[in-house]
Structure formats: structure tokens, C-alpha cells
Coordinates of C-alpha atoms in Angstrom, one line a residue:
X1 CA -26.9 18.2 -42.0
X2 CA -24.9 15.1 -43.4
X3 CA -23.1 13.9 -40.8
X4 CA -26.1 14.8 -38.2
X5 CA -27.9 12.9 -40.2
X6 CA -26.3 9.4 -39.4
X7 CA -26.6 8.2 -36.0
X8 CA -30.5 8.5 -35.9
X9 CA -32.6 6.2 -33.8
X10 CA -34.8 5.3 -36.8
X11 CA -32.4 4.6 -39.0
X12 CA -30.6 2.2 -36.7
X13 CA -33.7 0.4 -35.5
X14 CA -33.9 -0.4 -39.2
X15 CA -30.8 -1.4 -39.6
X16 CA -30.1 -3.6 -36.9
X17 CA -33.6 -5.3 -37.7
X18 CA -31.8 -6.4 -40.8
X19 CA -31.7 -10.0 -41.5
X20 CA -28.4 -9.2 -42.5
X21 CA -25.4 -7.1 -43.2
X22 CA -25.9 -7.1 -47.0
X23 CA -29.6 -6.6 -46.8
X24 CA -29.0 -3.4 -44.5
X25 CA -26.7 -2.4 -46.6
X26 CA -28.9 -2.2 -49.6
X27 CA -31.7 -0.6 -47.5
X28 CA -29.9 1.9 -46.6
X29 CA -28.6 3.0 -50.2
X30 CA -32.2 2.6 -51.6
X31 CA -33.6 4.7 -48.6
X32 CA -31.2 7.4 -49.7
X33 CA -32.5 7.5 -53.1
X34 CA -35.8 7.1 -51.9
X35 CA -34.8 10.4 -50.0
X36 CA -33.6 11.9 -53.5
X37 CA -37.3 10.6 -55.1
X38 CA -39.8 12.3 -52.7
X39 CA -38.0 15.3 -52.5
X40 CA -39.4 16.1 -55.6
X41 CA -42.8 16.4 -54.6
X42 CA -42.0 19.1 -52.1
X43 CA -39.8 21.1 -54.5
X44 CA -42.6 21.1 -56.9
X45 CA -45.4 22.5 -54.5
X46 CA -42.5 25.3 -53.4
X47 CA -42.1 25.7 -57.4
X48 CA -45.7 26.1 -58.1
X49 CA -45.9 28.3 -54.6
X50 CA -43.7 31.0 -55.9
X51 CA -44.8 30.7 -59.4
X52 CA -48.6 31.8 -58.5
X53 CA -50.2 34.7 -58.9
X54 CA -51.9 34.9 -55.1
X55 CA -54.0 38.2 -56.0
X56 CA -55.8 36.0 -58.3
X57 CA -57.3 33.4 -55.8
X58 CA -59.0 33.4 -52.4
X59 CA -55.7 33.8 -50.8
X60 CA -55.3 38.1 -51.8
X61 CA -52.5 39.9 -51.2
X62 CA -49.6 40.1 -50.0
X63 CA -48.3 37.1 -51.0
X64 CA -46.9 33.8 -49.0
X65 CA -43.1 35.1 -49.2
X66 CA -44.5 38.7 -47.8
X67 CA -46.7 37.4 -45.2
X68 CA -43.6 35.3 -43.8
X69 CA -45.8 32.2 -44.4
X70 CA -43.4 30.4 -46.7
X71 CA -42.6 27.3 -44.9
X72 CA -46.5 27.1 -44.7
X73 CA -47.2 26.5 -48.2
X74 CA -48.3 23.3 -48.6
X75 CA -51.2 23.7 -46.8
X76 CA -51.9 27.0 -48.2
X77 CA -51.0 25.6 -51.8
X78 CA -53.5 22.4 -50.8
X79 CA -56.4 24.9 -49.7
X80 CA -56.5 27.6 -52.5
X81 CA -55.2 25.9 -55.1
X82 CA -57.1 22.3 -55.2
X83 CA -60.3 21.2 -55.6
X84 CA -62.4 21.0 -51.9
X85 CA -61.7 17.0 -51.6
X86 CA -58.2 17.4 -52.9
X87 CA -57.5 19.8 -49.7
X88 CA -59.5 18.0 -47.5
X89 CA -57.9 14.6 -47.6
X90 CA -54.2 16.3 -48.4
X91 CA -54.4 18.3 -45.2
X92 CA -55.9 14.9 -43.3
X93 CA -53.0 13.1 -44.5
X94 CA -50.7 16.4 -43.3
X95 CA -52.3 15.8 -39.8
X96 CA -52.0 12.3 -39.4
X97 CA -48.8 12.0 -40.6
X98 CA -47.5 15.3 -38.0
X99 CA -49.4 13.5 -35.2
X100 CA -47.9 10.0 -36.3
X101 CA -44.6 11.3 -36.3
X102 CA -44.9 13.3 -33.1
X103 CA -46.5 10.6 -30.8
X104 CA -43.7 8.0 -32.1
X105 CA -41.2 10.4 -31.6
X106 CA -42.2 11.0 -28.4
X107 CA -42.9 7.5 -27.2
X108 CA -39.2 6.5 -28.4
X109 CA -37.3 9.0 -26.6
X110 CA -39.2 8.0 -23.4
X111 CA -38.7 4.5 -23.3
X112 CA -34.8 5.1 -24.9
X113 CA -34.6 7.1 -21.6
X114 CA -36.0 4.5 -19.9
X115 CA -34.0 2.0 -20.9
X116 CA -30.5 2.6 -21.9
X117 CA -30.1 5.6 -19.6
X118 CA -32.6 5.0 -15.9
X119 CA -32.1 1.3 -16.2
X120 CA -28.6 0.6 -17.3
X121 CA -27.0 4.0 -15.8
X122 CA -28.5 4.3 -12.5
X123 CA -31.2 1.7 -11.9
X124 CA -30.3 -1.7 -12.9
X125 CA -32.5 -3.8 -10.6
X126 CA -35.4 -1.6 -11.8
X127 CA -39.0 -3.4 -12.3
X128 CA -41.0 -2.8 -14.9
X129 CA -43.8 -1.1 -12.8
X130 CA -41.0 1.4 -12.2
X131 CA -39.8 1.7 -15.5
X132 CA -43.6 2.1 -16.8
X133 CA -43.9 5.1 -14.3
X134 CA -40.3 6.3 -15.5
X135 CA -41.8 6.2 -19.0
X136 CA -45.0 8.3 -18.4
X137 CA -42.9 11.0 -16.6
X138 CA -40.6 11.2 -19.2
X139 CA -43.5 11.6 -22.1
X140 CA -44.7 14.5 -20.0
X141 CA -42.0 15.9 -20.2
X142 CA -40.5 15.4 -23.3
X143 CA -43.8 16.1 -24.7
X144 CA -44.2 19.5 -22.9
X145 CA -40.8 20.2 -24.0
X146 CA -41.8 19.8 -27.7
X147 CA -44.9 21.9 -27.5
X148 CA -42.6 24.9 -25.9
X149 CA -40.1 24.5 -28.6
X150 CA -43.0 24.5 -31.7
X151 CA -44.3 27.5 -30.1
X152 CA -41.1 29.2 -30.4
X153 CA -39.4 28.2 -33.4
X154 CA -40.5 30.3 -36.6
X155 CA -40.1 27.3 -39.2
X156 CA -40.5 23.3 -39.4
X157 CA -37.0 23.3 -41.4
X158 CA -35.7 25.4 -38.1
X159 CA -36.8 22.4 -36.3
X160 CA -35.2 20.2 -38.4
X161 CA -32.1 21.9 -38.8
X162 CA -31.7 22.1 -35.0
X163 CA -32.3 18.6 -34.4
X164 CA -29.9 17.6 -36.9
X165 CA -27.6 20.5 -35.5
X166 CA -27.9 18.5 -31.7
X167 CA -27.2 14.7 -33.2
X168 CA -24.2 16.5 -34.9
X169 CA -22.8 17.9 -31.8
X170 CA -23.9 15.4 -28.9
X171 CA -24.6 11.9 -30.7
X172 CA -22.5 12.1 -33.5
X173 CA -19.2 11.7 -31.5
X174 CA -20.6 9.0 -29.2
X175 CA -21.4 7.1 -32.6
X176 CA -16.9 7.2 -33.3
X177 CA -15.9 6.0 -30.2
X178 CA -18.2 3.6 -30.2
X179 CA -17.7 2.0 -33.9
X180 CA -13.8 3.0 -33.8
X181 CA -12.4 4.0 -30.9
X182 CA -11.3 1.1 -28.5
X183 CA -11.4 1.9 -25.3
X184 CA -14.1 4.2 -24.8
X185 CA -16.1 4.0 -21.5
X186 CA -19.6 5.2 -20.1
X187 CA -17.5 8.0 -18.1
X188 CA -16.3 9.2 -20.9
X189 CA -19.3 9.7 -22.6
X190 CA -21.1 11.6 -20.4
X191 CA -18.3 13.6 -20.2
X192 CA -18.4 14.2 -23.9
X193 CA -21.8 14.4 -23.6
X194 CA -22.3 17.2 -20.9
X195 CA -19.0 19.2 -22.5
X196 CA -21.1 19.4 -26.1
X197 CA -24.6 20.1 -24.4
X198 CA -22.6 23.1 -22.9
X199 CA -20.8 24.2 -26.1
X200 CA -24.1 24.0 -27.8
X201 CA -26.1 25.7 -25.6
X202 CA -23.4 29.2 -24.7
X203 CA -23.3 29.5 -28.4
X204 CA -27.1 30.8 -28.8
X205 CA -29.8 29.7 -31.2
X206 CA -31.2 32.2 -33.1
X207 CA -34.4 29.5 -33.9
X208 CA -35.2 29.7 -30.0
X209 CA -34.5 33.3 -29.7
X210 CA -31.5 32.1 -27.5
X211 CA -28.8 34.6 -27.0
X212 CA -25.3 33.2 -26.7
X213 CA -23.4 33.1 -23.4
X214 CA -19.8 32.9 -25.3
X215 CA -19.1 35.5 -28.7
X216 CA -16.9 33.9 -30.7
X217 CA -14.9 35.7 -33.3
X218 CA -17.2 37.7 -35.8
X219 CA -20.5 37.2 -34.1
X220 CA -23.1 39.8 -35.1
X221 CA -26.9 40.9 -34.1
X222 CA -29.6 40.1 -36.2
X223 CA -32.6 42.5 -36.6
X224 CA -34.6 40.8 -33.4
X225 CA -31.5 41.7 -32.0
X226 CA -30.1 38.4 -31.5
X227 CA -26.6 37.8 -32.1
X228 CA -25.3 35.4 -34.7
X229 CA -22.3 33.0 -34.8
X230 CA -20.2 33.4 -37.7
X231 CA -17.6 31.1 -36.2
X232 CA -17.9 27.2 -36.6
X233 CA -18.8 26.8 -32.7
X234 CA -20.6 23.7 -33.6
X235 CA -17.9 21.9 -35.2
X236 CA -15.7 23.0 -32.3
X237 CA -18.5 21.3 -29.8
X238 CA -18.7 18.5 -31.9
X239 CA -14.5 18.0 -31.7
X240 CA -14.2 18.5 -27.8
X241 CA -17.1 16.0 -27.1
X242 CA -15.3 13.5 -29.1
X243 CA -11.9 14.1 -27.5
X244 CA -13.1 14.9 -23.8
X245 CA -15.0 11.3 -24.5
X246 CA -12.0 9.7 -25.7
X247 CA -9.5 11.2 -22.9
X248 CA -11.6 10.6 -20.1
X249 CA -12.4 7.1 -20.9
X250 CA -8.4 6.0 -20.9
X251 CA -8.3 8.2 -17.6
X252 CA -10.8 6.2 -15.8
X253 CA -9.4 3.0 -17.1
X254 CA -6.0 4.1 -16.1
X255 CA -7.1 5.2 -12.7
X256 CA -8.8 2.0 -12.0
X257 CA -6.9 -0.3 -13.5
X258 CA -3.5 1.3 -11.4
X259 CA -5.5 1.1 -8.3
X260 CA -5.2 4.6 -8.0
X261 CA -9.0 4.5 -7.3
X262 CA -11.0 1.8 -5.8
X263 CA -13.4 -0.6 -7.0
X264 CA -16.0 1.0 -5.3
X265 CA -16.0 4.2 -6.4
X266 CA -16.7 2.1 -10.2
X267 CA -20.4 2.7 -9.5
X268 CA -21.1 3.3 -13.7
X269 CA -19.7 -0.5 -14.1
X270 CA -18.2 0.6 -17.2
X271 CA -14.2 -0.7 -16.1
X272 CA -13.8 -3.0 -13.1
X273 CA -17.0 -5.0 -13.8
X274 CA -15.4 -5.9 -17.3
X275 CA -12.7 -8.5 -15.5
X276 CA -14.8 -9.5 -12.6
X277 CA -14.8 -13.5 -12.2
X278 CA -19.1 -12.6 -12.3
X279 CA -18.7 -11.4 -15.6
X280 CA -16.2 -13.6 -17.3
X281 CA -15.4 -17.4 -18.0
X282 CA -12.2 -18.9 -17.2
X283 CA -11.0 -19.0 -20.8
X284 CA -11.3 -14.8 -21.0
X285 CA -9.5 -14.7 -17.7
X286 CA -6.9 -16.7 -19.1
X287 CA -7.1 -14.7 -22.9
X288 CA -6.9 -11.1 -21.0
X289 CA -3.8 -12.2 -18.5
X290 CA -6.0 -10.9 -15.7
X291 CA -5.6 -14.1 -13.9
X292 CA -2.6 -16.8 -13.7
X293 CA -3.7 -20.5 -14.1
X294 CA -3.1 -21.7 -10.6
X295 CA -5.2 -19.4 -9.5
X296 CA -8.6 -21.2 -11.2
X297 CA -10.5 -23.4 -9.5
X298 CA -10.2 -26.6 -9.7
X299 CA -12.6 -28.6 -11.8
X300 CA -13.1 -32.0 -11.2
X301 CA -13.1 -34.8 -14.1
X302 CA -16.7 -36.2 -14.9
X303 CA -16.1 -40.0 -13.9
X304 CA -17.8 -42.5 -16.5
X305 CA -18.9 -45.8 -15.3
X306 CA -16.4 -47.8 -17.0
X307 CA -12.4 -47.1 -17.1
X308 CA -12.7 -47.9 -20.9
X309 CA -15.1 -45.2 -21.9
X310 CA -13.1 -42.4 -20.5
X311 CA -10.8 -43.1 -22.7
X312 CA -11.4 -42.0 -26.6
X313 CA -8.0 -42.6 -28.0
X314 CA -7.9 -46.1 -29.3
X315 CA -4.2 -46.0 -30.4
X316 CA -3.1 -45.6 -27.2
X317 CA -4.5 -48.8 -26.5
X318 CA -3.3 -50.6 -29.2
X319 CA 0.3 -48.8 -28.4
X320 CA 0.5 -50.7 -24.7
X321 CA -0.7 -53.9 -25.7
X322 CA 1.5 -53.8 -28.5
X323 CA 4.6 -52.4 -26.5
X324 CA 7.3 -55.3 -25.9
X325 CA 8.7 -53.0 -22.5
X326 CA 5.3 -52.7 -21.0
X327 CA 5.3 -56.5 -21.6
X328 CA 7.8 -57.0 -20.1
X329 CA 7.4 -55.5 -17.0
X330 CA 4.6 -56.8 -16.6
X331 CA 5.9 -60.4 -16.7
X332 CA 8.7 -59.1 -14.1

């Protein structure tokens, strides 16, 4: 939950919207005690929840807790336990902020998709009537894919947890190599990438009613009858998608780089097109000893009109007119 917590989409936006490095730094250490503050409102209506005597109000018996309605009890807490226009705008505000939440959720995963995966990975020369269509596709889908998953999970903090539990095991990796690890390539990540997905997925989600493909050590069934993972598979995922990214990237740049494989086959862009003459200035050839300096172009003076102005050291001037051997042979 901590460390799946970091590399979120949101939170980066934010930061790197940040007029500055000290100003996001200070956002994001209010925003954490922000965090601290209105958790305090949920822990009270959970507090009051469990405290109440259900038989007494509208609600009956058996209670929330029995009824397996727990992570439900805000709304049932803002319905039997408020006045009529305290639960009517509370559970407004709980719908528009679900639906405000969901749509922007939604929209943003389409057009990251869009972008920094279709356009950049596969179709760089897309047009924006293509990327529009890519767009709408994806929010079908993605949106689909929500509604199946909300439908199966038993809780919101399921929901949570798992999506945390994916940005752990998939993102979180990706977000070392990038910051810290020189080096790393697009190859490599969607090695790393694919190797977590996998990891994730054979290990079974009891939220999903997934069963596992691989039983780790000490794995046992549940009473649906769906087997639990006692071993830290997750962790393991999350360490061989940051190593598989990390050993694949130096593998690619050491086939390509060797000549072991051609240019061609480069079709990601992520190591020859770094130290292409397209793609670099003369003084980064020069910098990263790609290129030797008699192999750059030529580049011809810029010719002022007068001799005199292209000239800008005037001691040089003053040194020949002043110099008794110049003089001299000059009189000769």
C-alpha cells in the first residue's frame, strides 16, 4: 500500500505542474497530511457504524457487520441515521464524487494509452483523427472493463487494495529504472512489464474470485474455496520486473551497440536512434565519442563585409602594428 502508492498518475500530473521543485515538494508533504486529516471523517462514521444499536432504527436487524454490508456504511449511516436533507445531499455528493472520479479515471487511462503507448510505441506518425478514434476504443474498453470488475469485487477497499497491489507490481519498478537506473530502455520495460503482469496474474486474486495458476509455499483455500497466497508472490513479481527490466535493457544495448543485431531490427527506437546524426548536434557526437572530428561536416565561416569586423580581438591588432619584425619585413 506505501510503495504502490507512489508512482500514481495523479500525483505526478501535480507534481510536474509544479512551478517548482520546492513548491512540489511542499505539496506533496501537505497532501500527505491532508491524507492524515480526512481520514478522520471516515473513521468516525465507521466508529459511529459499529457503535449503533441498528434494531432501534429503520434499518432492523441483523446488523451492517452481519448482513456483510460493512464497507457500505456510509450510505446506510447517511440514510438511517440523518435527517431527510442531510442524506439527501450526502448521498448526492457520494454520487457525484464516484461518477467524477470514475469518468476522470477513465478518460486518463484512455488518452495515457493513447499517447505514451499507440503514439510513441507503435504509431508515431499518428494524426489526431486516429488518436481520437484510438481514444474512444480504449474508453470502451477500459470502461467495460471497470463495470466487470465492480460487479465482481465484494468491497471498494478490495478495489483499492488491488489497484495499489498492480502499481506495486507493474509501475512501481518502471518508476526505479527510470529515476535511478541508467541505462534502462523501452525493451526492457516491456519486458519487465509483461514478466510482472504474468507473476501477478498465476498467483490468483481472491477479490476477483481468481484462482491461482502457480501454489506457492503455504497456499490455502478459503471458504468460497479459493486458494490463498501465504507467500509474498507479489514482492517476488515486483523484484523480477525490476531486474528482467534492468537486464534486458543492457542486453539490447549490448546487442545493438556490438552490431550483433542490425539497426533495423531497432523498430522501438529506444538504442540506435539515440546516436543518430537526426537526433543529435555535432557537439553530443563529439561529447559521446560516437563520431571522430574529421568526420563532421564542414561548416563554412559567415563572411562579414569588411576584413576588420571579423575580427574582435583588438590586441592582436595593436600586437602587429606594434611588432618591430613584422615591420620589418614589410619594409624588405
Amino acid at each position: 500500500m506505501t510503495l504502490g502508492g507512489i508512482p500514481w498518475q495523479a500525483y505526478f500530473q501535480r507534481v510536474l505542474s509544479s512551478s517548482s521543485a520546492t513548491y512540489a515538494q511542499v505539496l506533496s508533504f501537505l497532501a500527505a497530511f491532508g491524507c492524515i486529516v480526512m481520514a478522520f471523517p471516515a473513521i468516525l462514521i465507521g466508529a459511529i457504524g459499529a457503535s449503533t444499536a441498528w434494531n432501534e432504527t429503520e434499518y432492523g436487524v441483523p446488523d451492517p457487520m452481519t448482513k456483510k454490508e460493512a464497507d457500505m456504511i456510509l450510505p446506510i449511516v447517511l440514510q438511517y441515521l440523518c435527517p431527510v436533507y442531510i442524506s439527501f445531499f450526502g448521498l448526492g455528493a457520494v454520487s457525484a464524487a464516484v461518477m467524477s472520479s470514475a469518468d476522470s479515471s477513465i478518460l486518463s487511462a484512455s488518452s495515457m494509452f493513447a499517447r505514451n503507448i499507440y503514439q510513441l510505441s507503435f504509431r508515431q506518425n499518428a494524426s489526431d483523427r486516429e488518436l481520437v478514434w484510438v481514444m474512444r476504443i480504449t474508453i470502451f474498453l477500459f470502461g467495460a472493463s471497470a463495470t466487470a470488475m465492480a460487479l465482481l469485487a465484494s468491497s471498494v477497499y478490495g478495489l483499492w487494495y488491488l489497484s495499489s497491489d498492480l502499481v506495486y507490481i507493474i509501475i512501481f519498478p518502471q518508476l526505479l529504472c527510470v529515476l535511478f537506473i541508467k541505462g534502462t530502455n523501452t525493451y526492457g520495460a516491456i519486458a519487465g512489464y509483461l514478466f510482472g503482469l504474468v507473476l501477478r496474474i498465476t498467483g490468483g486474486e481472491p477479490y476477483l474470485y481468481l484462482q491461482p495458476l502457480i501454489y506457492y509455499p503455504g497456499c490455502y483455500p478459503d471458504e468460497n474455496n479459493i486458494y490463498i497466497q501465504r507467500f509474498p508472490f507479489k514482492t517476488l513479481a515486483m523484484l523480477t520486473s525490476f531486474f528482467t527490466n534492468i537486464v534486458v535493457s543492457y542486453l539490447a544495448k549490448y546487442l545493438f551497440e556490438s552490431g550483433t543485431l542490425p539497426p533495423k531490427l531497432d523498430f522501438l527506437d529506444a538504442v540506435v536512434a539515440r546516436y543518430s546524426r537526426e537526433h543529435m548536434d555535432k557537439a553530443t557526437l563529439v561529447k559521446s565519442d560516437n563520431i571522430v572530428l574529421n568526420e563532421l561536416a564542414p561548416v563554412n565561416p559567415r563572411h562579414s563585409l569588411t576584413l576588420s569586423s571579423t575580427f574582435t580581438n583588438k590586441e592582436a591588432f595593436n600586437y602587429v602594428d606594434s611588432s618591430p619584425e613584422l615591420s620589418n619585413t614589410e619594409d624588405n
